[in-house]
Coordinates of C-alpha atoms in Angstrom, one line a residue:
M293 CA 39.5 43.3 -10.2
H294 CA 37.9 46.7 -9.7
E295 CA 40.2 49.4 -8.5
V296 CA 39.1 51.9 -5.8
V297 CA 40.7 55.3 -5.4
N298 CA 40.6 58.0 -2.8
P299 CA 38.3 60.7 -4.3
F300 CA 40.5 63.6 -3.1
D301 CA 43.9 62.7 -4.7
L302 CA 42.6 59.8 -6.9
Q303 CA 45.3 57.5 -5.7
P304 CA 44.5 53.7 -5.6
I305 CA 43.6 52.4 -2.1
G306 CA 42.3 48.9 -2.8
S307 CA 40.3 46.7 -5.1
V308 CA 37.4 44.2 -5.1
P309 CA 36.8 41.2 -7.4
T310 CA 34.4 41.7 -10.3
A311 CA 31.7 39.2 -11.0
D312 CA 30.3 38.2 -14.4
W313 CA 26.7 37.0 -14.9
E314 CA 27.7 33.4 -14.7
T315 CA 29.1 34.0 -11.2
V316 CA 26.1 36.1 -10.1
D317 CA 23.7 33.5 -11.5
G318 CA 25.4 30.8 -9.4
Y319 CA 25.1 33.0 -6.3
L320 CA 21.4 33.5 -7.0
A321 CA 20.9 29.8 -7.6
K322 CA 22.4 28.9 -4.2
A323 CA 20.5 31.7 -2.4
Y324 CA 17.2 30.6 -3.9
A325 CA 17.9 27.0 -3.0
L326 CA 18.5 28.0 0.6
Y327 CA 15.2 29.9 0.7
R328 CA 13.2 27.0 -0.9
D329 CA 14.6 24.4 1.5
R330 CA 12.9 25.3 4.8
S331 CA 15.1 22.9 6.7
Q332 CA 17.9 25.3 6.0
W333 CA 16.2 28.4 7.5
K334 CA 18.0 29.9 10.4
K335 CA 16.1 30.1 13.7
P336 CA 15.7 33.6 15.3
H337 CA 18.3 32.9 18.0
E338 CA 20.8 31.8 15.4
R339 CA 20.3 35.0 13.4
A340 CA 20.6 37.1 16.5
A341 CA 23.8 35.4 17.6
I342 CA 25.4 36.0 14.2
L343 CA 24.5 39.6 14.2
H344 CA 25.7 40.0 17.7
R345 CA 29.1 38.5 16.9
A346 CA 29.3 40.7 13.8
M347 CA 28.5 43.8 15.9
E348 CA 31.3 43.0 18.4
I349 CA 33.8 42.6 15.5
M350 CA 32.7 46.0 14.2
K351 CA 33.2 47.6 17.6
E352 CA 36.8 46.1 17.6
R353 CA 37.5 47.5 14.2
R354 CA 35.7 50.9 14.6
D355 CA 38.8 53.0 13.8
H356 CA 39.7 51.0 10.8
L357 CA 36.2 51.0 9.4
A358 CA 35.9 54.8 9.9
F359 CA 39.2 55.4 8.1
Q360 CA 38.0 53.2 5.2
V361 CA 34.7 55.2 5.0
A362 CA 36.7 58.4 4.8
N363 CA 39.3 57.0 2.4
E364 CA 37.0 55.6 -0.2
G365 CA 34.0 57.9 0.2
G366 CA 35.5 61.3 1.0
K367 CA 33.5 61.7 4.2
P368 CA 35.5 63.6 6.8
L369 CA 36.8 61.3 9.6
V370 CA 34.7 63.1 12.3
D371 CA 31.6 62.1 10.3
A372 CA 32.9 58.7 9.3
R373 CA 33.2 57.8 12.9
V374 CA 29.6 58.8 13.5
E375 CA 28.6 56.6 10.5
V376 CA 30.4 53.6 11.9
D377 CA 28.8 54.1 15.3
R378 CA 25.4 54.3 13.6
A379 CA 26.1 51.1 11.7
I380 CA 27.0 49.3 14.9
N381 CA 23.8 50.6 16.5
G382 CA 21.9 49.4 13.5
M383 CA 23.1 45.9 14.1
E384 CA 21.8 46.1 17.6
L385 CA 18.5 47.4 16.3
C386 CA 18.2 44.4 14.0
I387 CA 18.8 42.1 16.9
H388 CA 16.1 43.8 18.9
E389 CA 13.6 43.8 16.1
I390 CA 13.9 40.1 15.6
G391 CA 11.8 39.8 18.7
A392 CA 9.2 42.1 17.1
L393 CA 8.7 39.8 14.1
K394 CA 5.4 38.5 15.3
G395 CA 1.9 38.1 14.0
T396 CA -1.5 38.8 15.5
E397 CA -4.7 37.0 16.5
I398 CA -7.5 37.4 13.9
P399 CA -11.0 37.5 15.5
M400 CA -13.1 34.9 13.8
G401 CA -16.4 35.0 15.7
L402 CA -17.6 38.4 14.3
T403 CA -20.0 36.7 12.0
A404 CA -21.7 33.3 11.9
A405 CA -19.5 32.3 8.9
G406 CA -16.4 32.6 11.0
D407 CA -17.8 31.1 14.2
G408 CA -16.0 28.1 15.6
R409 CA -12.6 29.0 14.1
T410 CA -9.4 30.3 15.6
A411 CA -6.9 32.2 13.5
W412 CA -3.6 33.9 13.9
T413 CA -0.6 35.0 11.8
T414 CA 3.1 34.6 11.9
R415 CA 5.9 36.3 9.8
E416 CA 8.2 34.5 7.4
P417 CA 11.1 35.6 5.3
I418 CA 10.0 37.0 1.9
G419 CA 12.7 35.3 -0.1
V420 CA 15.9 36.3 -1.9
V421 CA 16.8 39.9 -1.4
V422 CA 18.9 41.9 -3.9
A423 CA 20.3 45.3 -2.8
V424 CA 21.9 48.0 -4.8
S425 CA 23.5 50.8 -2.8
A426 CA 24.9 54.3 -3.0
F427 CA 28.3 55.8 -2.3
N428 CA 27.6 58.4 0.3
H429 CA 27.3 56.2 3.4
P430 CA 29.3 53.2 2.2
L431 CA 28.9 51.2 5.5
N432 CA 25.7 52.4 7.1
L433 CA 23.6 52.0 4.0
I434 CA 24.9 48.5 3.5
V435 CA 23.9 47.7 7.1
H436 CA 20.4 49.1 6.5
Q437 CA 20.0 46.9 3.4
V438 CA 21.8 43.7 4.4
A439 CA 21.5 43.3 8.2
P440 CA 17.6 43.3 8.0
A441 CA 17.8 40.6 5.4
V442 CA 20.0 38.5 7.7
A443 CA 17.8 39.3 10.7
T444 CA 14.6 38.2 8.9
G445 CA 16.2 35.1 7.5
C446 CA 16.4 36.2 3.8
P447 CA 19.4 35.2 1.6
V448 CA 20.9 38.5 0.2
L449 CA 23.1 39.7 -2.6
V450 CA 24.3 43.3 -2.4
K451 CA 25.9 45.4 -5.1
P452 CA 27.7 48.5 -3.6
A453 CA 28.4 51.7 -5.5
S454 CA 31.4 51.2 -7.8
D455 CA 33.1 54.2 -6.1
T456 CA 32.9 52.8 -2.6
P457 CA 32.8 48.9 -2.5
L458 CA 35.5 48.3 0.1
S459 CA 33.2 48.9 3.2
C460 CA 30.5 46.7 1.7
F461 CA 32.8 43.8 1.0
E462 CA 34.4 44.1 4.4
F463 CA 31.0 44.1 6.1
I464 CA 29.9 40.9 4.3
S465 CA 33.3 39.4 5.3
I466 CA 32.5 40.3 8.9
L467 CA 29.2 38.5 8.7
H468 CA 30.9 35.4 7.4
E469 CA 33.5 35.7 10.1
A470 CA 30.6 35.9 12.6
G471 CA 29.3 32.5 11.4
L472 CA 27.0 33.3 8.5
E473 CA 27.6 30.9 5.7
E474 CA 28.8 32.6 2.5
D475 CA 25.7 31.5 0.4
W476 CA 23.5 33.5 2.8
A477 CA 25.1 36.9 2.0
R478 CA 27.3 37.9 -0.9
A479 CA 28.8 41.2 -2.1
V480 CA 29.1 41.4 -5.9
A481 CA 30.6 43.9 -8.3
P482 CA 29.1 43.0 -11.7
P483 CA 29.0 45.1 -14.8
R484 CA 25.8 47.1 -15.6
D485 CA 24.2 44.4 -17.8
A486 CA 24.8 41.7 -15.2
S487 CA 23.5 44.0 -12.5
E488 CA 20.2 44.5 -14.3
K489 CA 19.8 40.8 -14.9
M490 CA 20.4 40.2 -11.2
V491 CA 17.9 42.7 -10.1
T492 CA 15.2 41.6 -12.5
D493 CA 15.7 37.8 -12.1
P494 CA 12.5 36.0 -11.2
R495 CA 14.2 34.4 -8.2
V496 CA 14.4 37.8 -6.5
A497 CA 11.6 38.5 -4.0
F498 CA 12.6 41.9 -2.7
F499 CA 14.7 44.6 -4.4
S500 CA 16.3 47.3 -2.2
F501 CA 17.7 50.3 -4.1
I502 CA 19.4 53.5 -2.9
G503 CA 20.6 55.9 -5.6
S504 CA 19.4 58.1 -8.5
A505 CA 15.7 58.3 -9.3
G506 CA 16.2 57.6 -13.0
V507 CA 18.0 54.3 -12.3
G508 CA 15.7 53.3 -9.5
W509 CA 12.4 53.8 -11.2
G510 CA 13.8 52.3 -14.4
L511 CA 14.7 49.1 -12.6
R512 CA 11.4 49.0 -10.8
S513 CA 9.6 48.9 -14.1
K514 CA 11.6 45.8 -15.0
L515 CA 11.2 43.7 -11.9
A516 CA 9.8 40.2 -12.2
P517 CA 6.1 39.8 -11.4
G518 CA 5.5 39.5 -7.7
A519 CA 8.8 41.1 -6.6
R520 CA 8.5 43.8 -4.0
C521 CA 10.8 46.8 -3.7
A522 CA 11.9 49.8 -1.7
L523 CA 13.5 52.8 -3.5
E524 CA 15.3 55.6 -1.8
H525 CA 16.2 58.5 -4.1
G526 CA 16.9 62.2 -3.4
G527 CA 15.2 65.5 -2.8
V528 CA 15.8 69.2 -3.0
A529 CA 15.2 69.7 0.7
P530 CA 13.3 72.9 1.7
V531 CA 13.6 74.8 4.9
I532 CA 11.3 77.7 6.2
V533 CA 13.0 80.2 8.5
D534 CA 10.4 82.6 9.8
A535 CA 10.8 86.0 11.5
T536 CA 10.7 84.5 15.0
A537 CA 13.5 82.0 14.4
D538 CA 16.6 81.9 16.7
L539 CA 19.3 82.6 14.2
D540 CA 22.1 81.7 16.6
K541 CA 20.8 78.2 16.6
A542 CA 19.5 78.1 13.0
V543 CA 22.8 79.1 11.3
P544 CA 25.0 76.3 12.7
S545 CA 22.3 73.7 12.2
L546 CA 21.7 74.8 8.6
T547 CA 25.4 74.9 7.9
K548 CA 25.8 71.3 9.2
G549 CA 22.8 70.1 7.2
G550 CA 23.9 71.8 4.0
F551 CA 27.6 71.1 4.0
Y552 CA 27.7 67.7 5.8
H553 CA 29.6 65.3 3.5
S554 CA 29.9 68.3 1.1
G555 CA 26.2 68.2 0.5
Q556 CA 26.2 64.6 -0.8
V557 CA 23.2 63.5 1.2
C558 CA 19.7 62.8 -0.1
V559 CA 18.1 65.1 2.5
S560 CA 20.8 67.7 2.5
V561 CA 19.6 71.3 3.2
Q562 CA 19.4 72.9 -0.3
R563 CA 16.6 75.5 -0.4
V564 CA 16.3 77.9 2.6
F565 CA 13.2 80.2 2.5
A566 CA 13.9 83.1 4.9
H567 CA 11.5 85.9 5.9
S568 CA 12.6 89.2 4.5
S569 CA 13.1 90.7 8.0
I570 CA 15.8 88.2 8.8
V571 CA 17.1 87.0 5.5
D572 CA 20.2 89.4 5.5
D573 CA 21.2 88.3 9.0
L574 CA 20.7 84.6 8.1
A575 CA 22.7 84.9 4.9
A576 CA 25.5 86.8 6.6
G577 CA 25.7 84.1 9.3
M578 CA 25.7 81.2 6.9
T579 CA 28.3 82.9 4.7
E580 CA 30.6 83.4 7.6
A581 CA 30.1 79.8 8.7
A582 CA 30.7 78.4 5.2
K583 CA 33.8 80.4 4.7
A584 CA 35.3 78.9 7.9
L585 CA 34.9 75.3 6.8
K586 CA 38.1 73.5 6.1
V587 CA 38.1 71.7 2.7
G588 CA 40.6 68.8 2.2
N589 CA 41.3 65.1 2.1
A590 CA 38.7 63.4 4.3
I591 CA 41.3 61.2 6.0
H592 CA 42.8 64.2 7.7
E593 CA 41.5 65.0 11.2
D594 CA 40.9 68.7 10.6
T595 CA 38.9 68.3 7.3
E596 CA 35.3 69.4 7.5
C597 CA 34.3 69.2 3.9
G598 CA 35.9 66.5 1.7
P599 CA 36.0 66.0 -2.0
L600 CA 33.0 65.2 -4.3
I601 CA 32.9 61.6 -5.2
R602 CA 34.2 62.2 -8.8
P603 CA 35.8 65.1 -10.7
K604 CA 32.9 65.2 -13.1
E605 CA 30.6 66.0 -10.2
V606 CA 32.8 69.0 -9.4
D607 CA 32.4 70.2 -13.0
R608 CA 28.6 69.7 -12.8
V609 CA 28.2 71.7 -9.6
A610 CA 30.4 74.5 -11.1
E611 CA 28.1 74.6 -14.2
W612 CA 25.0 74.8 -12.1
I613 CA 26.3 77.6 -9.9
E614 CA 27.6 79.6 -12.9
E615 CA 24.2 79.3 -14.5
A616 CA 22.6 80.6 -11.3
R617 CA 25.1 83.5 -11.2
S618 CA 24.3 84.4 -14.8
G619 CA 20.6 84.3 -13.9
G620 CA 21.0 86.9 -11.2
A621 CA 21.9 85.0 -8.0
Q622 CA 24.3 86.6 -5.6
I623 CA 27.2 84.3 -4.8
L624 CA 27.9 85.2 -1.1
C625 CA 30.8 82.9 -0.7
G626 CA 32.5 80.0 -2.6
G627 CA 31.4 79.7 -6.2
E628 CA 34.7 78.3 -7.4
K629 CA 36.5 75.0 -7.9
L630 CA 39.4 74.6 -5.4
S631 CA 40.8 71.6 -7.4
D632 CA 39.7 69.0 -9.8
T633 CA 38.1 67.1 -6.9
T634 CA 36.9 69.8 -4.5
Y635 CA 34.5 72.7 -4.7
A636 CA 34.3 75.6 -2.2
P637 CA 31.3 75.6 0.2
T638 CA 28.9 78.0 -1.5
V639 CA 26.0 80.2 -0.4
L640 CA 23.7 81.6 -3.0
L641 CA 21.1 84.4 -2.4
N642 CA 17.9 84.5 -4.5
P643 CA 18.7 82.3 -7.5
A644 CA 15.9 82.3 -10.0
P645 CA 13.1 79.8 -9.2
D646 CA 13.7 78.1 -12.6
A647 CA 17.5 77.8 -12.2
T648 CA 18.8 74.3 -12.4
I649 CA 20.0 74.5 -8.8
S650 CA 16.6 75.7 -7.6
R651 CA 14.9 72.7 -9.2
N652 CA 17.3 69.7 -9.0
E653 CA 19.2 68.0 -6.3
V654 CA 22.7 69.5 -6.3
F655 CA 24.5 66.8 -4.3
G656 CA 27.3 69.2 -3.7
P657 CA 28.4 71.9 -1.2
A658 CA 25.8 74.6 -2.1
V659 CA 22.9 76.1 -0.2
C660 CA 20.4 78.5 -1.8
I661 CA 18.7 81.2 0.3
Y662 CA 15.4 82.8 -0.9
S663 CA 13.7 85.8 0.6
Y664 CA 10.0 85.7 1.2
D665 CA 7.2 87.9 2.7
D666 CA 4.3 85.5 2.4
V667 CA 5.0 82.1 4.0
D668 CA 2.3 80.4 1.9
A669 CA 4.0 81.6 -1.2
A670 CA 7.3 80.2 0.1
I671 CA 5.6 76.9 0.9
A672 CA 4.1 76.8 -2.6
Q673 CA 7.6 77.3 -4.1
A674 CA 8.9 74.6 -1.8
N675 CA 6.2 72.2 -2.9
S676 CA 6.5 73.1 -6.6
L677 CA 9.0 70.2 -7.5
D678 CA 8.3 66.6 -8.3
V679 CA 10.4 65.5 -5.3
A680 CA 9.5 65.4 -1.7
F681 CA 11.5 63.9 1.2
Q682 CA 12.4 65.6 4.5
A683 CA 11.7 69.3 5.2
A684 CA 12.3 71.7 8.1
V685 CA 11.0 74.9 9.7
F686 CA 12.9 77.2 12.1
T687 CA 10.5 79.2 14.3
N688 CA 9.6 80.1 17.9
D689 CA 5.9 80.2 17.0
L690 CA 4.0 77.0 17.6
G691 CA 1.3 78.0 15.1
G692 CA 3.9 78.7 12.5
A693 CA 5.5 75.3 13.1
M694 CA 2.2 73.5 12.7
H695 CA 1.3 75.5 9.6
A696 CA 4.5 74.4 7.9
Y697 CA 4.1 70.8 9.1
R698 CA 0.6 70.6 7.7
N699 CA 1.4 72.3 4.4
L700 CA 4.9 71.2 3.3
D701 CA 5.1 68.2 0.9
A702 CA 7.3 65.9 3.0
S703 CA 7.4 62.6 4.7
A704 CA 8.9 64.3 7.8
V705 CA 9.2 67.9 8.9
M706 CA 11.9 68.9 11.4
V707 CA 11.2 71.8 13.7
N708 CA 14.3 73.8 14.7
D709 CA 16.5 71.2 13.2
H710 CA 18.0 70.6 9.7
T711 CA 16.5 68.4 7.1
A712 CA 19.3 65.8 7.2
F713 CA 18.5 64.7 10.8
R714 CA 17.8 61.0 11.0
T715 CA 17.9 58.2 13.5
D716 CA 18.1 54.6 12.2
W717 CA 14.8 53.4 13.8
M718 CA 12.6 56.2 12.5
P719 CA 10.6 55.9 9.2
F720 CA 12.6 57.4 6.3
A721 CA 10.7 57.7 3.0
G722 CA 10.8 59.7 -0.2
L723 CA 7.5 60.8 -1.7
K724 CA 6.6 61.7 -5.3
T725 CA 9.6 60.7 -7.4
S726 CA 11.9 60.7 -4.3
G727 CA 11.2 57.1 -3.5
H728 CA 8.9 54.2 -2.9
G729 CA 8.3 52.3 0.4
V730 CA 9.6 53.1 3.8
G731 CA 13.2 52.8 5.1
G732 CA 14.4 52.6 8.6
I733 CA 15.5 49.3 10.1
P734 CA 12.2 48.2 11.7
Y735 CA 10.3 49.1 8.6
T736 CA 12.7 47.4 6.3
M737 CA 12.5 44.2 8.3
H738 CA 8.7 44.3 8.1
E739 CA 9.0 44.7 4.3
M740 CA 11.3 41.7 4.1
T741 CA 8.8 39.4 5.6
I742 CA 5.3 38.1 4.7
E743 CA 2.4 37.7 7.1
K744 CA 1.1 34.1 6.9
M745 CA -2.2 33.1 8.5
I746 CA -3.5 29.8 9.9
V747 CA -7.2 29.2 10.4
I748 CA -8.2 26.3 12.6
K749 CA -11.8 24.9 12.6
A750 CA -12.6 23.5 16.0

């Protein structure tokens, strides 16, 4: 059994069964056999009914699921409840999108060669899906990876993060309770070598990965020929705050975007480029807001920033901030470990552009503010890294907003909102080394199907 602990006090809270390669191989064999036997495929209304029943079970257990997210992942209860609500909504999105899984008519009379023929396409499940997930949204990420597979009719095996497997195993159990046979969806907790064998097995048609870039790109290079994949890694999200920005609105938004889940979000606000005329006011406002955040055990109602997922991550964040301090950055607040598992929300002013925290995803409670005079120079610095995901601009100038939108390297630019904004139906994609493919439930369901054409000669 694999033991799970609360990341704040490191006390055991549960366990999940481990699976060796022989077990995983058996699950893959059954999943592949289900896919190859078309008589076993579930009809759209059957898939929709299972997802609907599972959604209703989740609604009934909302409080329990939220507490579990907080308890195993360290996400404050107020945010954990939002995560569960999003997961429930994600189930509804999957049900709705089943009706959108349709093909198109292909015009055949455009040349003499095609004349006399009728053609159209339909969509079919791609095959066995294997998903590997991350710790920071232990229920909603699983819903994003598993529910689309169920909705499209793909058998699925999912490996949750080793720190946060309880929510995943419970979600799979809820699907079974809702009527999905066990061989259609399995949660597994294998060791690293068995995990890699599972991902790269030739029976796998689609690989869904959420986690670090090094692991994701490495696994992609080892996929079996023909396997498709979607990779979601992280970024070092940039924000432009120009001289016209409304700081009364920008400060709380940036504070939420930077310190939500203690910064352990792939599009968390990390680099804020503020015009020199307002940088001092913005920095003072964010410093005051960060100092006011309550740090503690995520299962407590008044906690606003929980622990980092592991003590070694606290040590890493501390090292990065000390390096920035030694390099000339001003530490406006925080800058210290509060315990072995928590770090104080930290605001840094003008760390060196080549500091580790300026160039790498911190995944911790730290926001860097940089002063600029030339917006194009700020955008160039924002674009200087090998990662690109979501970005933002705070401005009351439409021209400034459009200039930032056109010139920032990003798959999405938020105007007067923080970089971590997301709805579960919008496209969500990392560029450069930040990912491959497009997430978001409708887009994932599209990726998990193939378009198949029939051509009839009259």
